[in-house]
Amino acid sequence: MQIGDSFKISYTALSAKKSRTFLTMLGIIIGIASVIIIMSVGAGAQSLITNQIKSMGSNLISIFPGKSDEAGPPSSVMGIINTSLKRNDLKALANINNVPHAAAVIGYNRGIAAVTWRSNEIDGTYVGVDADYPIIEDAAVIDGRFFTQEENESLSRYAILGSQVNEDLFYGENPIGQNIKIKKTAFTVIGYFPKRGTKGFQNQDNLIFIPSYTAQKLLLGIDYYSMLRVKVDLEENIEQTINDIRVTLREQHDIDNSENEDFSVRSQKDALNVMLAVTDALKFFLAAIAAISLVVGGVGIMNIMLVAVSERTREIGLRKAVGAKRNVIMNQFLIESIIITLFGGVAGIVVGATFSILIALIARYLGYSWDLVVSINSIILATSISVIVGLVFGIYPAQRAAKLNPIEALHYE
Amino acid sequence: MPSELIKLNKICKDYINEEVVTKVLHDIDLDINEGEFVAIMGPSGSGKSTLMHILGFLDKPTCGKYLYKGKDVSNLTDDQLAEIRNKEVGFVFQAFNLLVRTSVFDNVKLPMLYTGQKLDKEKVLEAIKSVGLLHRINNLSNQLSGGEKQRVAIARALVNNPSLIFADEPTGNLDSKSGKQIMEILQDLNEKGKTIILVTHEQYTASHAKRIIKIRDGTIISDTIVSERLIAKMENELTK
């Protein structure tokens, strides 16, 4: 028996029951398509997240108030207000004797307020930062200037605008030198940023930057930072610097061992790892669900193949009577189930890839930096899974066919 | 002197069903030579079908020895039996057993698929020609009359050029005219040298054979050589 004959027989048998074959295939199509979509969306979402984190620069270390588990998110992210990071801490970190590899250190505060210029009013987010902000975030004003540390410490009321705020408030007029009001306090615009897009999950263009002293004292009425950031001079010094920061802050806070730290220090790499761990877990969880649907599809195939074997008992009896050996019969039924799963798999890949492309297009249309990843690996994986499903779930019906006694099979009604 | 094709020595067959043993054949001794036309007759339940299944390598005896062309074939594996069936035997069944929605050509070539060799179209055409169905070659099996279906089955039995042809009630599902045609084809094949073993309970069908073996309750009760006149006599009776 030539293999081509087996395929021809299988094709004839399958095409004789087209709708049944298609419905059986559907289980596999859905299963494979979900695997492809989940892997692609997972990779896309992961790329989105990692791009966001990487866009902040890899040499950054963030310090959050409050203790946290190293692998988990900092407590401040969960909405817990913690007041442990003060101005003295910032100064201690900026001291070259404490943290020798710190290129710049700044603190952050943030608030939401009505922002007005003449009769224009918008809901704005202001961010109180220190003078080294442009160094920390690699941001340069397109026009005007950023404030100096002296201006910060003297509670100057200067503001630097994100590009979107500039547009919404000034409609193309030159904002430099204009007075705006944030929470009814007058600020003079001394510069504005070009379009910077989304970084660290925050649209930078919607922000107004003001001196941190001014933000804390005049707008927020607090004396602590919600976050500090340290820029390390060289990437290889990150670990050393994290350690220096922890030692310095423990000293500042009179804490004698690391167990009792009331702050969390994270490098961008840590943040990346946390996010990757979360998204990986999510991806595998969803892939497992998709895999279950493949198993269900496989059971469907087994079911239909068992029906086919009993429907074609006489045919099997005849084939055996005229000389078909066991393995020939077995191969023929295996080929049938593999054809179902293979074609189902290919159709599933096409459906899955189409949906993945659509999702990526929609995500990009919505402004996310979404990588379209339909990897060769996931296609190979999906194809092999479908063939394996066909083999695994086809083998039992095929064995049943092969074991049929030709005499009984010939007289089967 | 024709050579011995089949020799059965004390063949028996038991069926065991839920610990109840049913003895179907007892101590059958039988010799069949090449070129014979043997009819096995008997009422239903007599064991004639079981005997044909053993003779046709579809089943194995419980005891005794089966020598085919001098070789012991009583204890072969299923796959070895399949190979002998493929090369040595052609089957014609009462219910035709053609593949549905499959052309005459594809039905006839079926045994050739399992020879392990390339399809020989000429041989398939030759087999179809020998039963006079060349004009129906592309018709599907379900478009044929009963007699035509059985002729396709005969062509299928012939395609691998076997030594032996088994016909199990070949006229059972046919009208008398088609039945007569089928028997003439079998007779013709016998004349050309094929050994034919026919299982039937119809006297008329059996009368085409040269030797009639009667079987009852699992044993052979008679084994007679038929003179040519028997067919003529029966045909006369039928025409009356």
XYZ file of C-alpha atoms in Angstrom, chain A residues 105-373:
269
model
C 18.590 62.280 42.393
C 15.119 63.775 42.389
C 11.830 63.389 44.221
C 8.311 63.312 42.805
C 4.913 64.488 43.996
C 1.767 64.625 42.014
C -1.612 66.241 42.170
C -4.672 66.956 40.078
C -6.092 70.437 39.842
C -7.960 72.857 37.657
C -5.482 74.746 35.474
C -6.501 78.038 33.877
C -5.080 80.556 31.481
C -7.285 83.555 30.850
C -10.672 81.979 30.213
C -9.323 78.548 29.269
C -9.607 75.866 31.920
C -8.470 72.257 31.872
C -8.192 69.479 34.453
C -4.460 69.090 34.722
C -2.017 66.848 36.475
C 0.930 68.662 37.984
C 4.107 66.920 38.988
C 6.418 68.391 41.576
C 10.012 67.489 40.703
C 13.504 68.677 41.436
C 15.759 70.546 39.052
C 17.522 67.443 37.723
C 14.323 66.097 36.200
C 15.579 66.619 32.596
C 18.650 64.504 33.405
C 16.678 61.756 35.137
C 14.125 61.319 32.338
C 16.279 62.360 29.366
C 13.819 65.138 28.603
C 14.744 68.509 27.100
C 12.454 71.506 26.744
C 11.835 72.556 23.167
C 11.555 76.192 24.102
C 12.405 78.145 27.258
C 14.177 76.396 30.124
C 13.710 74.162 33.165
C 13.932 75.668 36.674
C 17.129 75.543 38.731
C 17.550 73.955 42.165
C 17.900 77.435 43.690
C 14.585 78.428 42.147
C 13.107 75.205 43.511
C 14.326 75.820 47.034
C 13.130 79.431 46.948
C 9.583 78.224 46.224
C 9.502 79.783 42.740
C 6.195 79.461 40.985
C 7.476 78.329 37.588
C 5.831 75.789 35.346
C 7.037 73.738 32.376
C 4.251 72.328 30.189
C 3.791 68.982 28.479
C 2.985 69.391 24.779
C -0.691 68.428 25.100
C -1.271 70.830 28.010
C 0.412 73.544 25.974
C -1.907 72.900 23.057
C -5.082 72.605 25.151
C -4.366 75.752 27.124
C -2.713 78.059 24.614
C -4.018 76.891 21.224
C -0.674 77.560 19.548
C 0.084 80.875 21.228
C 3.550 81.154 22.723
C 3.137 80.169 26.386
C 6.546 81.372 27.558
C 6.168 84.167 30.095
C 2.433 83.689 30.410
C 0.839 83.293 33.803
C -1.354 80.265 34.417
C -3.207 79.287 37.573
C -2.889 75.870 39.134
C -5.304 75.341 42.011
C -5.784 79.120 41.933
C -2.064 79.744 42.508
C -0.352 81.730 39.796
C 2.621 80.142 37.980
C 4.746 81.555 35.186
C 5.376 79.270 32.230
C 9.121 79.223 31.568
C 9.337 76.350 29.083
C 7.533 73.508 27.397
C 8.371 70.010 26.215
C 8.018 68.536 22.744
C 5.687 65.560 22.269
C 7.137 62.754 24.399
C 4.371 60.121 24.316
C 3.709 57.518 26.966
C 6.524 56.484 29.273
C 6.209 54.321 32.346
C 2.456 54.045 31.654
C 2.075 57.799 31.946
C 1.301 60.103 29.069
C 4.064 62.672 29.599
C 2.356 65.241 27.389
C -0.549 65.737 29.810
C 1.683 66.814 32.686
C 2.705 70.186 34.099
C 6.059 70.197 35.856
C 6.602 72.503 38.815
C 9.296 72.738 41.531
C 8.852 70.063 44.202
C 9.216 72.520 47.106
C 6.440 74.619 45.649
C 4.236 71.585 45.016
C 4.656 70.253 48.563
C 4.290 73.542 50.430
C 1.870 75.571 48.316
C -0.331 73.012 46.590
C -0.272 69.768 48.563
C 0.583 70.836 52.104
C 2.858 67.886 52.762
C 6.552 67.345 53.531
C 7.247 63.986 51.921
C 7.826 62.560 48.455
C 5.739 59.884 46.857
C 8.779 58.557 44.990
C 12.483 59.222 44.544
C 14.521 58.402 41.476
C 18.265 57.974 41.192
C 20.098 57.896 37.895
C 23.176 55.697 38.025
C 26.251 56.757 36.084
C 26.879 53.332 34.480
C 24.693 50.286 34.125
C 27.204 47.975 35.830
C 26.956 50.088 39.002
C 23.233 49.514 39.478
C 23.567 46.699 42.047
C 26.192 48.614 44.006
C 24.067 51.749 43.969
C 20.944 49.918 45.142
C 22.975 48.703 48.070
C 24.364 52.202 48.783
C 20.857 53.641 48.695
C 19.568 51.074 51.156
C 22.441 51.601 53.551
C 22.029 55.387 53.372
C 18.274 55.303 53.896
C 18.546 52.808 56.768
C 20.996 55.168 58.421
C 18.691 58.109 57.786
C 15.738 56.259 59.290
C 17.680 54.678 62.179
C 16.920 51.175 60.974
C 19.489 48.526 61.880
C 18.516 45.645 59.642
C 17.079 45.216 56.179
C 14.016 43.344 57.493
C 12.641 46.549 58.941
C 13.206 48.847 55.984
C 10.355 51.335 55.486
C 11.098 51.888 51.802
C 11.536 49.777 48.670
C 14.295 50.182 46.138
C 13.668 48.983 42.594
C 15.740 49.146 39.472
C 14.017 49.254 36.081
C 15.198 45.681 35.646
C 13.374 44.665 38.849
C 10.248 46.398 37.645
C 10.606 44.649 34.321
C 11.031 41.293 36.009
C 7.976 41.813 38.192
C 5.883 42.762 35.187
C 7.245 39.883 33.114
C 6.477 37.445 35.925
C 2.909 38.723 36.102
C 2.342 38.720 32.344
C 4.018 35.339 31.928
C 1.758 33.838 34.566
C -1.237 35.348 32.830
C -0.077 34.149 29.431
C 0.475 30.583 30.598
C -2.807 30.555 32.454
C -4.651 31.594 29.293
C -2.635 29.192 27.152
C -3.628 26.396 29.528
C -7.279 27.270 28.988
C -6.709 27.218 25.236
C -4.981 23.863 25.604
C -8.046 22.521 27.382
C -10.134 23.509 24.380
C -7.691 21.544 22.210
C -8.158 18.496 24.394
C -11.921 18.906 24.064
C -11.442 19.139 20.295
C -9.334 15.979 20.454
C -12.042 14.111 22.336
C -14.453 15.231 19.620
C -12.155 13.709 17.028
C -11.911 10.469 18.965
C -15.671 10.349 19.185
C -16.206 10.922 15.482
C -13.487 8.456 14.522
C -15.140 5.804 16.707
C -18.409 6.489 14.910
C -16.565 6.252 11.583
C -15.019 2.920 12.555
C -18.364 1.426 13.469
C -20.034 2.879 10.358
C -17.335 1.432 8.168
C -17.012 -1.931 9.876
C -18.018 -3.823 6.719
C -15.568 -1.830 4.651
C -12.807 -2.633 7.145
C -13.848 -6.303 7.039
C -13.637 -6.286 3.254
C -10.242 -4.591 3.220
C -8.930 -7.138 5.679
C -10.469 -9.996 3.694
C -8.690 -8.900 0.524
C -5.372 -8.674 2.318
C -5.033 -5.416 4.305
C -2.789 -5.998 7.301
C -3.459 -4.554 10.745
C -1.032 -1.676 10.507
C -2.408 -0.679 7.104
C -5.920 -0.324 8.529
C -4.530 1.409 11.590
C -2.511 3.874 9.500
C -5.493 4.648 7.342
C -7.623 5.718 10.312
C -4.718 7.541 11.922
C -4.140 9.447 8.690
C -7.809 10.418 8.719
C -7.644 11.897 12.197
C -4.331 13.584 11.440
C -5.776 15.105 8.278
C -8.631 16.529 10.375
C -6.273 17.984 12.967
C -3.639 19.135 10.489
C -6.133 20.976 8.277
C -7.898 22.207 11.414
C -4.534 23.360 12.723
C -3.656 25.238 9.538
C -7.108 26.859 9.451
C -6.692 27.677 13.149
C -3.339 29.336 12.452
C -4.898 31.442 9.691
C -7.839 32.438 11.915
C -5.553 33.051 14.886
C -3.069 35.121 12.882
C -5.883 37.162 11.344
C -7.303 37.983 14.769
C -3.836 38.727 16.146
C -3.220 41.199 13.321
C -6.623 42.819 13.917
C -5.935 43.149 17.635
C -2.498 44.640 16.970
C -3.972 47.113 14.454
C -6.646 48.171 16.937
C -4.087 48.511 19.741
C -1.840 50.626 17.519
C -4.802 52.701 16.405
C -5.468 53.387 20.080
C -1.911 54.636 20.395
C -0.166 51.755 22.159
C 3.271 50.634 21.062
C 2.102 47.089 20.384
C 4.416 44.597 18.678
C 2.689 42.185 16.324
C 4.181 38.830 17.232
